Structures are given as C-alpha cells and as structure tokens.
Coordinates of C-alpha atoms and ligand atoms in Angstrom, one line a residue:
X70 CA 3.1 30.4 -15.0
X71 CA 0.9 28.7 -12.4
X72 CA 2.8 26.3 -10.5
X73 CA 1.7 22.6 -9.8
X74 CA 2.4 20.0 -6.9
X75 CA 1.4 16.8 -5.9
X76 CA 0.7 18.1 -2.6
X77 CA 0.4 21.1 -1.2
X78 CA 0.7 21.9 3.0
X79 CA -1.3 24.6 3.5
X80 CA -0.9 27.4 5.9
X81 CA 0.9 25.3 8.9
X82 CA 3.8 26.8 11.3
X83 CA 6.4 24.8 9.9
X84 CA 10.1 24.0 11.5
X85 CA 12.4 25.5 9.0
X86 CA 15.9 26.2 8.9
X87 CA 15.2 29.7 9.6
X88 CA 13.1 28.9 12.3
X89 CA 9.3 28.6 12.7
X90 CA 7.6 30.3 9.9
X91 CA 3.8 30.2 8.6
X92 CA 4.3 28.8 4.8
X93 CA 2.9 26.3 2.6
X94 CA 5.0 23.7 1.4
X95 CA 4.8 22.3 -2.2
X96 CA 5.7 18.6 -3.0
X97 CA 6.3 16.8 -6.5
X98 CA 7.5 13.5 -6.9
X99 CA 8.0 13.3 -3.3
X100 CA 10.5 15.4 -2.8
X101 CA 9.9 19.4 -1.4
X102 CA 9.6 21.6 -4.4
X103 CA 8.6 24.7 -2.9
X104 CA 8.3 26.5 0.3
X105 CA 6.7 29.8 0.3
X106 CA 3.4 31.2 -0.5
X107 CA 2.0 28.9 -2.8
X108 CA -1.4 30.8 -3.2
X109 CA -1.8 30.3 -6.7
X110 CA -0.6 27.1 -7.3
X111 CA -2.7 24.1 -7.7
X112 CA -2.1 20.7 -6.6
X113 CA -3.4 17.0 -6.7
X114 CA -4.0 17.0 -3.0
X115 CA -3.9 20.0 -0.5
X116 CA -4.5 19.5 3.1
X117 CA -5.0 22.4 5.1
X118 CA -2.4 21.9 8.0
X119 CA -3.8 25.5 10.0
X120 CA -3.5 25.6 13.3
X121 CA -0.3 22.8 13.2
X122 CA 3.0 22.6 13.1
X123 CA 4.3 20.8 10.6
X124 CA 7.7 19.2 11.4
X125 CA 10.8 17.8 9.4
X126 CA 9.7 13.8 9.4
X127 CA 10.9 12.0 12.5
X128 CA 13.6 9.5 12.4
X129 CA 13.8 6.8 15.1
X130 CA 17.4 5.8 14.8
X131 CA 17.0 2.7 17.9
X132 CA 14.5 0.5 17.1
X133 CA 14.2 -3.4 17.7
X134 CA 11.4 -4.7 15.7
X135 CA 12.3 -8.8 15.9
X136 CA 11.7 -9.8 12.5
X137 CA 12.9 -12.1 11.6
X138 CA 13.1 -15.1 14.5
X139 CA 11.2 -13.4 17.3
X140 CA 7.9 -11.9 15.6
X141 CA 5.5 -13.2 18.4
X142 CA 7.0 -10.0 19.7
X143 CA 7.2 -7.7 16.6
X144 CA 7.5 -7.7 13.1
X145 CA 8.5 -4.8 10.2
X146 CA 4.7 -4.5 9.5
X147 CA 3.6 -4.6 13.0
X148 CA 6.6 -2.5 14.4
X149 CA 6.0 0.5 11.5
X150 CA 2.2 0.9 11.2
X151 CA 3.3 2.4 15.3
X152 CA 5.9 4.2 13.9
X153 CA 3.3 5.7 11.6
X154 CA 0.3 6.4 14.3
X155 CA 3.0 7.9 16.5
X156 CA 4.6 10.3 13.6
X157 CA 7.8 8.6 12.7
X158 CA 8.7 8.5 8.9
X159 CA 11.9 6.7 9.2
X160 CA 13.2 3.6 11.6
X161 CA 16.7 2.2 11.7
X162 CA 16.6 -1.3 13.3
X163 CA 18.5 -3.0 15.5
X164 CA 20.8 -6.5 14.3
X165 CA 19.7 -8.6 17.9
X166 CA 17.2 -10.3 16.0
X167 CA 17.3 -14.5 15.3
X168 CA 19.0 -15.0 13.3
X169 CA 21.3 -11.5 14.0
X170 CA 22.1 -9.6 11.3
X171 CA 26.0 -10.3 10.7
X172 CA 26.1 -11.4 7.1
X173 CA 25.2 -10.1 4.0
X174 CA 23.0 -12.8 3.5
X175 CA 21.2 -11.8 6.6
X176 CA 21.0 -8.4 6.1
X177 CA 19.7 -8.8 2.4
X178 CA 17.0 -11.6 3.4
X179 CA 16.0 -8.0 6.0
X180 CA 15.3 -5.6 3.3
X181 CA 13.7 -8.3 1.2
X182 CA 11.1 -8.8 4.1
X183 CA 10.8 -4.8 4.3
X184 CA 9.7 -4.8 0.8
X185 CA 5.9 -3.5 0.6
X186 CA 5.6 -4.7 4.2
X187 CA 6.7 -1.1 5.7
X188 CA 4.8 1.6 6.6
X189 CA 7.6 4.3 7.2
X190 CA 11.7 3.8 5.5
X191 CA 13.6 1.6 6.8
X192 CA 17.6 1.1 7.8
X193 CA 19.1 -2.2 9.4
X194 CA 22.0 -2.7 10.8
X195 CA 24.8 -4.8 10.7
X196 CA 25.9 -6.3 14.1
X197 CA 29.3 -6.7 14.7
X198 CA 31.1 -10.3 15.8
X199 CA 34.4 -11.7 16.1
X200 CA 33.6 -13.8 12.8
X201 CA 32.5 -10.7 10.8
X202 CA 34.9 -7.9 11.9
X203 CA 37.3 -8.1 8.6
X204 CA 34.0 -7.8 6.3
X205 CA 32.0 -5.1 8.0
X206 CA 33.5 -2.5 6.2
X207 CA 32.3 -3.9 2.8
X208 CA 29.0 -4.9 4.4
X209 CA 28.4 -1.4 5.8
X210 CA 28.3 -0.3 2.3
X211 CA 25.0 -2.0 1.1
X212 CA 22.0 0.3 0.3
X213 CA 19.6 0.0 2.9
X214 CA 22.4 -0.6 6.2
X215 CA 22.7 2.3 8.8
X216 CA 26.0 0.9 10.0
X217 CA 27.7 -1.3 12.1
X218 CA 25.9 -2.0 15.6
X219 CA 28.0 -3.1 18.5
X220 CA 27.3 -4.5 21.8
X221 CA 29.6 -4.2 24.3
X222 CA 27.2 -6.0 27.3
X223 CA 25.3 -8.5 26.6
X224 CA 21.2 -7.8 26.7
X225 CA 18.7 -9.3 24.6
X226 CA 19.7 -12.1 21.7
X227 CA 23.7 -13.0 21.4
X228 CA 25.4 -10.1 19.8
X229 CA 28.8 -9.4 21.7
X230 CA 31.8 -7.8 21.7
X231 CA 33.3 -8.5 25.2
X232 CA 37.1 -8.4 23.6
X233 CA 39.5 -5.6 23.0
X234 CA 41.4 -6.9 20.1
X235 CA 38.0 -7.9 18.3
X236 CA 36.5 -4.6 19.4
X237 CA 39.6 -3.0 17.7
X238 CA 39.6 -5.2 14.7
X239 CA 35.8 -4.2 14.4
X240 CA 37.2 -0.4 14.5
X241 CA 39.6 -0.9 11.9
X242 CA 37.4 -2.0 9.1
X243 CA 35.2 0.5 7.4
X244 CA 35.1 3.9 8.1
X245 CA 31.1 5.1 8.7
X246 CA 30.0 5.7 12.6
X247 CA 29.6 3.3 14.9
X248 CA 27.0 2.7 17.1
X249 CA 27.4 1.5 20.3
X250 CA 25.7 -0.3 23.3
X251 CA 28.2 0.7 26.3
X252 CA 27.6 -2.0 29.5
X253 CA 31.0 -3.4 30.5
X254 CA 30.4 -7.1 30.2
X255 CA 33.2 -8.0 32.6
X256 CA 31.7 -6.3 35.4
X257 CA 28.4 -7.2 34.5
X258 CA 29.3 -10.7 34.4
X259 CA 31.1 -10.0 37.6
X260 CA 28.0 -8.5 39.5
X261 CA 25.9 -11.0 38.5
X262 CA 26.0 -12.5 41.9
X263 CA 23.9 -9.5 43.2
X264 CA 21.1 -11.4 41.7
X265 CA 21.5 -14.5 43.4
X266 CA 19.5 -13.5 46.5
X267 CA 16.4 -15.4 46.7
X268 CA 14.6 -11.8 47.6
X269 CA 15.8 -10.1 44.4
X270 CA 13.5 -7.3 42.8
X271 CA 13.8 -5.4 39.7
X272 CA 14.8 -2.4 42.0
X273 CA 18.4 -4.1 42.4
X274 CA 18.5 -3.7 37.6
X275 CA 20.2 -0.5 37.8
X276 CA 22.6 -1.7 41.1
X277 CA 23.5 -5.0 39.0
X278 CA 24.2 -2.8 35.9
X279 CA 25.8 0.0 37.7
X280 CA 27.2 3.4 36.8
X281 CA 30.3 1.8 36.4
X282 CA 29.2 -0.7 33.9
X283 CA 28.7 1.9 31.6
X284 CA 31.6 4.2 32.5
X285 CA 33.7 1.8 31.9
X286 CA 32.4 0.8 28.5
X287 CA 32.5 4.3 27.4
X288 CA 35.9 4.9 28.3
X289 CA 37.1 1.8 26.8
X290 CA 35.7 2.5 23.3
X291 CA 36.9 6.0 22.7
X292 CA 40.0 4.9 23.5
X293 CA 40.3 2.5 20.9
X294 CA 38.5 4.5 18.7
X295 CA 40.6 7.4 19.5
X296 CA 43.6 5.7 18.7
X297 CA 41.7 3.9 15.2
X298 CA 40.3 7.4 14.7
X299 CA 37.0 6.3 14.0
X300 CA 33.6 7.9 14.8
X301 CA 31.5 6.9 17.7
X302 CA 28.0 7.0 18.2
X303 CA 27.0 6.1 22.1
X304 CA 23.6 5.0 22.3
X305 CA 21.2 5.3 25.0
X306 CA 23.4 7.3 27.4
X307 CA 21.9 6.5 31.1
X308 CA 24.7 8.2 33.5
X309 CA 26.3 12.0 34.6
X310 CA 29.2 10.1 34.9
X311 CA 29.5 9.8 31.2
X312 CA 29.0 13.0 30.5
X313 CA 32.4 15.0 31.1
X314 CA 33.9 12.0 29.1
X315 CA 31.4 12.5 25.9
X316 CA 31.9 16.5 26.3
X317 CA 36.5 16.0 25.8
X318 CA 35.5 13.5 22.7
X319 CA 33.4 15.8 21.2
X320 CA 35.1 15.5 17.6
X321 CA 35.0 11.7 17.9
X322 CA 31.6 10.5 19.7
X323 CA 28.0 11.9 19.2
X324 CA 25.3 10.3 22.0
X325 CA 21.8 9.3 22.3
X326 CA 19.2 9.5 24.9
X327 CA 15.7 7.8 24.7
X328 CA 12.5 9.3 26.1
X329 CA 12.6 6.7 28.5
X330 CA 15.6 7.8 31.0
X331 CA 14.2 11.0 30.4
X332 CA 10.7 10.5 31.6
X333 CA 10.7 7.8 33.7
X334 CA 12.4 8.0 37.0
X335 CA 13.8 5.1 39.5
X336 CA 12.9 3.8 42.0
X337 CA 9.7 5.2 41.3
X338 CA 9.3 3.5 38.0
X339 CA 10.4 0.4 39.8
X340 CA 7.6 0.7 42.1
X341 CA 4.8 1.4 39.5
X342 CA 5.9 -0.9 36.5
X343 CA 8.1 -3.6 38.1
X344 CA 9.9 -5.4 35.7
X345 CA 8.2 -3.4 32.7
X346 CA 10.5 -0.6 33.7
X347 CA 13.5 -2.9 33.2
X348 CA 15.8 -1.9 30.6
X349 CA 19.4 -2.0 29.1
X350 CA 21.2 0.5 30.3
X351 CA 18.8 0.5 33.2
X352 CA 16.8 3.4 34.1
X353 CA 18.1 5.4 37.0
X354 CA 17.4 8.1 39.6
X355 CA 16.6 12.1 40.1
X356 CA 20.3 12.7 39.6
X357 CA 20.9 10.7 36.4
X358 CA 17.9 12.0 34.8
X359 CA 18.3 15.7 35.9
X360 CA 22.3 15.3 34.3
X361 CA 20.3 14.2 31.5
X362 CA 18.3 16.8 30.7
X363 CA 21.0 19.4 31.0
X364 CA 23.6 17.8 28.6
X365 CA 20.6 17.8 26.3
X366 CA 19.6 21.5 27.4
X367 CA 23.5 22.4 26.8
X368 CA 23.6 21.0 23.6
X369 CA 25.1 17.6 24.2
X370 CA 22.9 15.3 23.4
X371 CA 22.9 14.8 19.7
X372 CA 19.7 12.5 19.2
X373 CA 16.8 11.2 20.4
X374 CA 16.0 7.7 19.8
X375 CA 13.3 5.4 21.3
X376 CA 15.4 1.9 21.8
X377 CA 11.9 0.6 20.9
X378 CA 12.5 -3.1 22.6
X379 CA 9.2 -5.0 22.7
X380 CA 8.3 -8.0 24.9
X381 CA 5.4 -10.0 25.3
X382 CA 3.0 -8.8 28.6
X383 CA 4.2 -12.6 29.5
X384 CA 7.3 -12.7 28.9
X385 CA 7.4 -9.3 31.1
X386 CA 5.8 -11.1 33.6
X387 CA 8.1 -13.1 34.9
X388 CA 9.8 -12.9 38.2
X389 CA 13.0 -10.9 37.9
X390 CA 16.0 -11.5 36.8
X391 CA 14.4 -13.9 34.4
X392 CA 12.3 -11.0 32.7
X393 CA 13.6 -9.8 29.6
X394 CA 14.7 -6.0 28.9
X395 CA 13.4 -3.4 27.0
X396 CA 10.2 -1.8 26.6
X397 CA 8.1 -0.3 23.2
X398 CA 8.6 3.2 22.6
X399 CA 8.1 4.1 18.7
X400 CA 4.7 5.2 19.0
X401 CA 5.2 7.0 22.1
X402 CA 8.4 9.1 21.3
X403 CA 6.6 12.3 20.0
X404 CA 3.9 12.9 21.7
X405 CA 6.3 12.3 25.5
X406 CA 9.0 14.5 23.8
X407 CA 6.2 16.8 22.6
X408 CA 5.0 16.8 26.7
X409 CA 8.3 17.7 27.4
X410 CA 8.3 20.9 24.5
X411 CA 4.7 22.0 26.4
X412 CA 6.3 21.9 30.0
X413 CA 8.9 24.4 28.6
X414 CA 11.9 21.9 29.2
X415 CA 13.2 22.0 25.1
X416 CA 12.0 24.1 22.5
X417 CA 10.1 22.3 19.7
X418 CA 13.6 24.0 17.5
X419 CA 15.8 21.6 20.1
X420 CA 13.3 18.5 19.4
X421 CA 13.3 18.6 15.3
X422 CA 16.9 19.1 15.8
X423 CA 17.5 15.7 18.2
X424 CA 14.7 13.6 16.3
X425 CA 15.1 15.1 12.7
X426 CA 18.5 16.9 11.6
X427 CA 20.7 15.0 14.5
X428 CA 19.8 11.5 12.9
X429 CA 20.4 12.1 9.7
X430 CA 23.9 14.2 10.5
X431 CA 24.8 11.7 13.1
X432 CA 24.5 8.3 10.5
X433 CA 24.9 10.8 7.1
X434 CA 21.2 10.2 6.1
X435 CA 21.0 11.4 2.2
X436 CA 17.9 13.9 1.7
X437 CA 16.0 13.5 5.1
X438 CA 16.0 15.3 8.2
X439 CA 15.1 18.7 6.9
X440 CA 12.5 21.0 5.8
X441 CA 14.5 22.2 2.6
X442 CA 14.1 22.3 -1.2
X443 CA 14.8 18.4 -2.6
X444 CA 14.5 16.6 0.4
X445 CA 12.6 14.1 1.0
X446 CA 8.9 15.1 1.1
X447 CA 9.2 13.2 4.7
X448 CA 6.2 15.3 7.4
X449 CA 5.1 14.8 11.1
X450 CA 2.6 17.1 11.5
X451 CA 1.9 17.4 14.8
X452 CA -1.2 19.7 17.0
X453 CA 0.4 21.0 20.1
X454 CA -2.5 22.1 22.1
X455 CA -3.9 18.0 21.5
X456 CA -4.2 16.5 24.7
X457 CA -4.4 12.3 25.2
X458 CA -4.8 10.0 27.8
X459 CA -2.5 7.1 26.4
X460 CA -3.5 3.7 27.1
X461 CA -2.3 0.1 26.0
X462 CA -5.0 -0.3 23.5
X463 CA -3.3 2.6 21.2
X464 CA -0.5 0.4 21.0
X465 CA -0.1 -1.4 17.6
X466 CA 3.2 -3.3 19.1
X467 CA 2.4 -6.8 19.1
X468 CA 3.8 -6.4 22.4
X469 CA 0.3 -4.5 23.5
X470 CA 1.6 -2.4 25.9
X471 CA 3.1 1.2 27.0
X472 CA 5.1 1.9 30.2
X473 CA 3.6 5.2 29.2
X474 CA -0.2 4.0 29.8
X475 CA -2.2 6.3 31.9
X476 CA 0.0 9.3 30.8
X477 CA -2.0 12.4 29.6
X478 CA 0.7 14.0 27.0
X479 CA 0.4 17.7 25.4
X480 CA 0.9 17.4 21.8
X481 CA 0.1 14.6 19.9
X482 CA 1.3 13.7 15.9
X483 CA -1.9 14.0 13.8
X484 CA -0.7 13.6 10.5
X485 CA 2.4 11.4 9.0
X486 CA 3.3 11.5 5.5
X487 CA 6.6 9.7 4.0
X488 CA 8.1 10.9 0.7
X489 CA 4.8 12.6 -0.2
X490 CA 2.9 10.0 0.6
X491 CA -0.3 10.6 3.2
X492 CA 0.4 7.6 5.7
X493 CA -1.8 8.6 8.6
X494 CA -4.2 10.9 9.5
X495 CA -5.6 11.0 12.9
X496 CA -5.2 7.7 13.9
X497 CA -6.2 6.2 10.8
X498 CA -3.3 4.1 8.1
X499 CA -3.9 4.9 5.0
X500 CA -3.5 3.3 1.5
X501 CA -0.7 0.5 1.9
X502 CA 2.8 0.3 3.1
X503 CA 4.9 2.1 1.3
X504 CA 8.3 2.2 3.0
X505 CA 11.1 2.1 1.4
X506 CA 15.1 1.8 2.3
X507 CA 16.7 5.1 3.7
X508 CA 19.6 6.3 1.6
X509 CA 23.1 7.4 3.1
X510 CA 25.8 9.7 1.5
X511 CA 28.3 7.4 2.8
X512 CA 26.7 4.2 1.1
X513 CA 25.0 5.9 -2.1
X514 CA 25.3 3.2 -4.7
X515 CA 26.8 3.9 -7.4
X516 CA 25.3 5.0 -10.7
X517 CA 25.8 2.0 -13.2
X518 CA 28.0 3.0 -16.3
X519 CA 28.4 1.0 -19.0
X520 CA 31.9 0.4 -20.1
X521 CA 33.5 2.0 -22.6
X522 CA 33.9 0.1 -25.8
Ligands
DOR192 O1 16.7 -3.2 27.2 C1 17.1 -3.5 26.1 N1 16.4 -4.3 25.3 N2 18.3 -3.1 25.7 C2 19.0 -3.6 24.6 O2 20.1 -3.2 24.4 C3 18.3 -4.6 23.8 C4 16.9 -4.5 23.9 C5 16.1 -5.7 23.3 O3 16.4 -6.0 22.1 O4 15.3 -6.2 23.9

C-alpha cells in the first residue's frame, strides 16, 4: 500500500529520541504519522530539509508579550510573527500585563484575543494575588492556562506576592507547578536606598538586587512548598548561590535559565548597553555566568526560556533607575543557543532537551516537545553552518531592538512549521496566523458525555 501524508520532511538529520538520525518524517492531520524512510510515499507537500537539522518545535515557556494594556510595546500578533522568524512554535506568556491576568474573566478575554491573531500556540498564565489565591486552583484548570505565575519581587506591572501566609495560601490551592519569579521584596525594598545617589548607573542593578535577593526568595519558597508539597518551577535562575539549594530540592523544584545570563556578561554588558542590559533578576558577572553554564552542563538546568520582556527604545532610554526592565529575546533564543551548540559548550541533544522536551515535562505539555509518532507535527528546522550578523532591523518586536545587535551567531532557524503547518521559511511568514492554545495533561478538558437517560 503506498502511504500518504500531508507533508513529508525529507532527508534532514532530525533530533530523535534515539538520537540524531537521517530520516524523513511523515505528517497527517498535523500530527507525526511516520518516521522512517518514507521513499515511496507521496505527500501534499514535501520539502526537502537536506543538509538541516530538523528539531522537536521550540517552546518559549517566559514570554511577556503586553497585550492587552501595554501594546505600544507588544502585542500577541506582533510578539509571535518573532517567535515564528526566530523558530519558536510555542509561547507561554507572562500574567504582568494591564489589566494582569488574575481572573477568569481576564484570562478568557486573553485567549479570545489569541484567536486567529497567533502565529505560533499559545499558553497564558494566571498570576497569583492575595484576592485570587483560594480560586487559582480552579482557574489553573482552564484550557489554554500554563499555570499559576508568581512574583515574589516586584518588577514590571503590579503582580506580588510579598507575604508568607498568602504565598502559602497560593501553594495550597491547586496542584499543577508553579512558576516562580524569586527577588526577595523585603530586601529589595530595603536596598532601595542604594539608588538614591544622585550619580547612580545601571552598573549598581545587580548590587541593588543582590545575590541575596534571590537567595533568599528561593529559600523561602521551597520551604513552603516543601512543607505544602507542591511543585516548583524557579524561573530565570541568575546566581551560584542558588544552585546547591535547587540541586537538595531536586524532587520538588525544576529551574530556568534565559540566553541572556548566559551570554551576556556584567559589567561588560553594563558598559556596552547601559540600561538595555537591565533586567529582573539582573544580569551578573564571570562567576555567576560560569556557575551557570555548569549546572546546565551537569544537568541542572531543566529549561531554557527567553523572559522575552520588551520596552520601547524610549522608554529604555531613560536615565536609570527610572528605566524599565527586561529586554526582547524570542526571536533571538535559537540562533544564541544555537552559537553556543557551534562553540562546543552544549550539544544540540542538551539544547532540544532544555528548549523542547524540558518545557513540555516541566508544565505537562500534552503532545509537544518531541519528535515521536502522534505528536504534534510542531518543527524548527534549523541550518547549523548559517552564519548572521543580527541587527535591530530583524527584529519584529514592536520594541525594535536586540541587546544581541551586532552579534554574528552560528546556526540560524530556517524553517518553522506548527502542527503541520509551514509558518516560515527563510525569513518569510507565510499564509496567516494559525496558532492555536497549547494543551496540558493536567488541564485536558474533558470529553462531553451526555447523560444517561
Ligand atoms: O526584567 C524583567 N522584565 N523581569 C521581569 O520579571 C518582568 C519583565 C517585564 O515584564 O518587563
């Protein structure tokens, strides 16, 4: 019998679960239907992927795209057509937008703007409050919703938990994992007066918003969740100090790095980018990043995420401390992790696994994060021997800009294609947004039967 696909991948080195192997890979109804010599077959659509590696889609977990309330910085369309260019097939986004997302209201009115408006799938989360604890666990149920978000420092927009008891109540209700912005706002608020000096830089970010800042937060909320016996996930992790803490609570927390700590380095990115290097945590020195990269070499490190945090070049430009945090980083997280894979510091295994597979076991993604039969027909294909000067104009942020500009990277996505679905090809968007809302296996809805009469 001759076989018949959608699509057909042809003759690409593709990251599968038994490694890198030279395959085809069949898709129907976008979902993966074969993998294996498909010679014979025929198919819709074939593009010949020689020559590339074809990687499990990538899933950016961190991502702030503003919508709705702030979208002179970002919006769903906007912040996924550079998801797209830069090979990412699936975004979870952050609650800190205006309003936040802490109702159900909120969150539906979220996923009704995704609706056609999408270019990759899309997750929101629900931000966790003092006037929302009790109903987060019903809330972190709804189709579309990639948890609960907490924010133990304050950084951009009002979300924050600053309180044990409500950090505990918040704890207690549901049961899926948690992620988690670790600053201790107590301290923060404490420092604060660091900043008074008239002659203030953005060199004193990571001084105001210490080591200890974090420690402290991380200590604090796997104790509680220790003792409430709830998963953890610790986002952006910025310190060594850390590290030894995340390593005993192994069972309970998973972590997060972004490109960002990993690549950039202070004070030199202090000196080069002023306050477009400023970021929540902050980025930090030799020592930090060097910790970094061997808790991710050791096997620590459980995903990548880009903490995609767009400002206006304005807004950016305003004398420190009154400059806000965060910098883009959607489009750029392949082709700087793929830089990193090229310099020989991961293995392009270790990178699927933190941007791919990690996701998707970290937040219990259903049907993504792997090359295997019926997943989701979800493909960065990517050409590791491309080599790009990147510059602001690449950048479809509304933001406009890259801390990354002037970078030449080695490796560069060439193709992205969602659920079957050819979404870019070198550079170009193609056809229209077609994203749709990531499914969990902790939140699966549930079939509709009808009752028994
Ligand atoms: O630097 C940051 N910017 N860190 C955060 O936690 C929030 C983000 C933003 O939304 O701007």
């Amino acid at each position: 019998m001759k076989l018949t696909f959608d699509l057909v991948l042809r003759g690409g080195s593709c990251v599968t679960s038994t490694g890198i192997v030279h395959t085809d890979i069949g898709v129907r109804a976008g979902k993966i239907a074969a993998v294996g010599d498909l010679g014979r077959a025929s198919a819709e659509r074939e593009i010949d992927v020689k020559g590339l590696h074809v990687l499990p889609g990538v899933i950016d977990s961190q991502v702030h795209f503003r919508e709705p309330g702030l979208t002179h910085k970002e919006d769903l369309e906007s912040g996924t057509r550079g998801a797209a260019l830069g090979g990412v097939t699936a975004i979870f986004e952050m609650p800190n937008t205006n309003p936040s997302t802490t109702t159900q209201e909120a969150l539906d009115h979220k996923l009704l703007l995704a609706r056609g408006r999408t270019w990759v799938d899309h997750a929101f989360f629900i931000g966790a409050a003092a006037d929302n604890a009790e109903q987060l666990g019903e809330l972190e149920r709804t189709p579309g919703c990639a948890g609960v978000k907490v924010f133990l420092g304050s950084s951009t927009g009002s979300l924050l938990v600053d309180d044990a008891a409500v950090l505990r109540r918040v704890l207690r209700s549901g049961r899926r994992r948690v992620a988690i912005h670790a600053e201790d706002e107590a301290r923060l608020r404490e420092r604060k007066v660091l900043l008074e000096d008239p002659a203030v830089t953005v060199h004193a970010h990571p001084v105001w918003r210490d080591e200890q800042s974090a420690l402290l937060a991380t200590q604090q909320v796997l104790r509680l969740a220790r003792e409430e016996g709830r998963p953890l996930h610790i986002l952006h992790v910025s310190t060594q100090d850390e590290l030894p803490l995340l390593e005993q609570h192994r069972d309970l927390a998973t972590m997060e790095v972004t490109p960002q700590h990993l690549t950039l380095t202070a004070p030199d990115c202090y000196d080069r980018l002023g306050t477009y290097a400023q970021m929540n945590p902050p980025l930090r020195d030799e020592a930090h990043q060097q910790a970094l990269w061997n808790a991710l070499r050791e096997g620590l490190v459980d995903v990548i995420g880009s903490d995609h945090a767009p400002h206006t070049q304005a807004e950016k430009d305003r004398p420190y401390p009154e400059s806000p945090s965060g910098m883009p980083g959607v489009q750029t997280l392949v082709p700087v992790m793929l830089t990193h894979v090229n310099a020989g510091r991961l293995s392009l295994e270790r990178f699927v696994e933190l941007t791919s597979a990690g996701p998707a076991r970290v937040y219990d993604v259903a049907g993504k994060g792997r090359i295997a039969l019926g997943y989701d027909a979800d493909f960065t294909v990517v050409d590791m021997g491309r080599r790009v000067r990147l510059d602001d104009s690449w950048i479809a942020s509304r933001c406009g800009w890259t801390p990354f500009a002037g970078m030449e990277v080695h490796g560069f996505p060439l193709i992205t294609i969602v659920r079957g679905q050819l979404v870019m090809r070198e550079g170009e968007l193609l056809g229209a947004p077609c994203g749709e809302p990531v499914r969990f296996a902790t939140a699966l809805p549930r079939a509709r039967v009808r009752p028994a009469s």
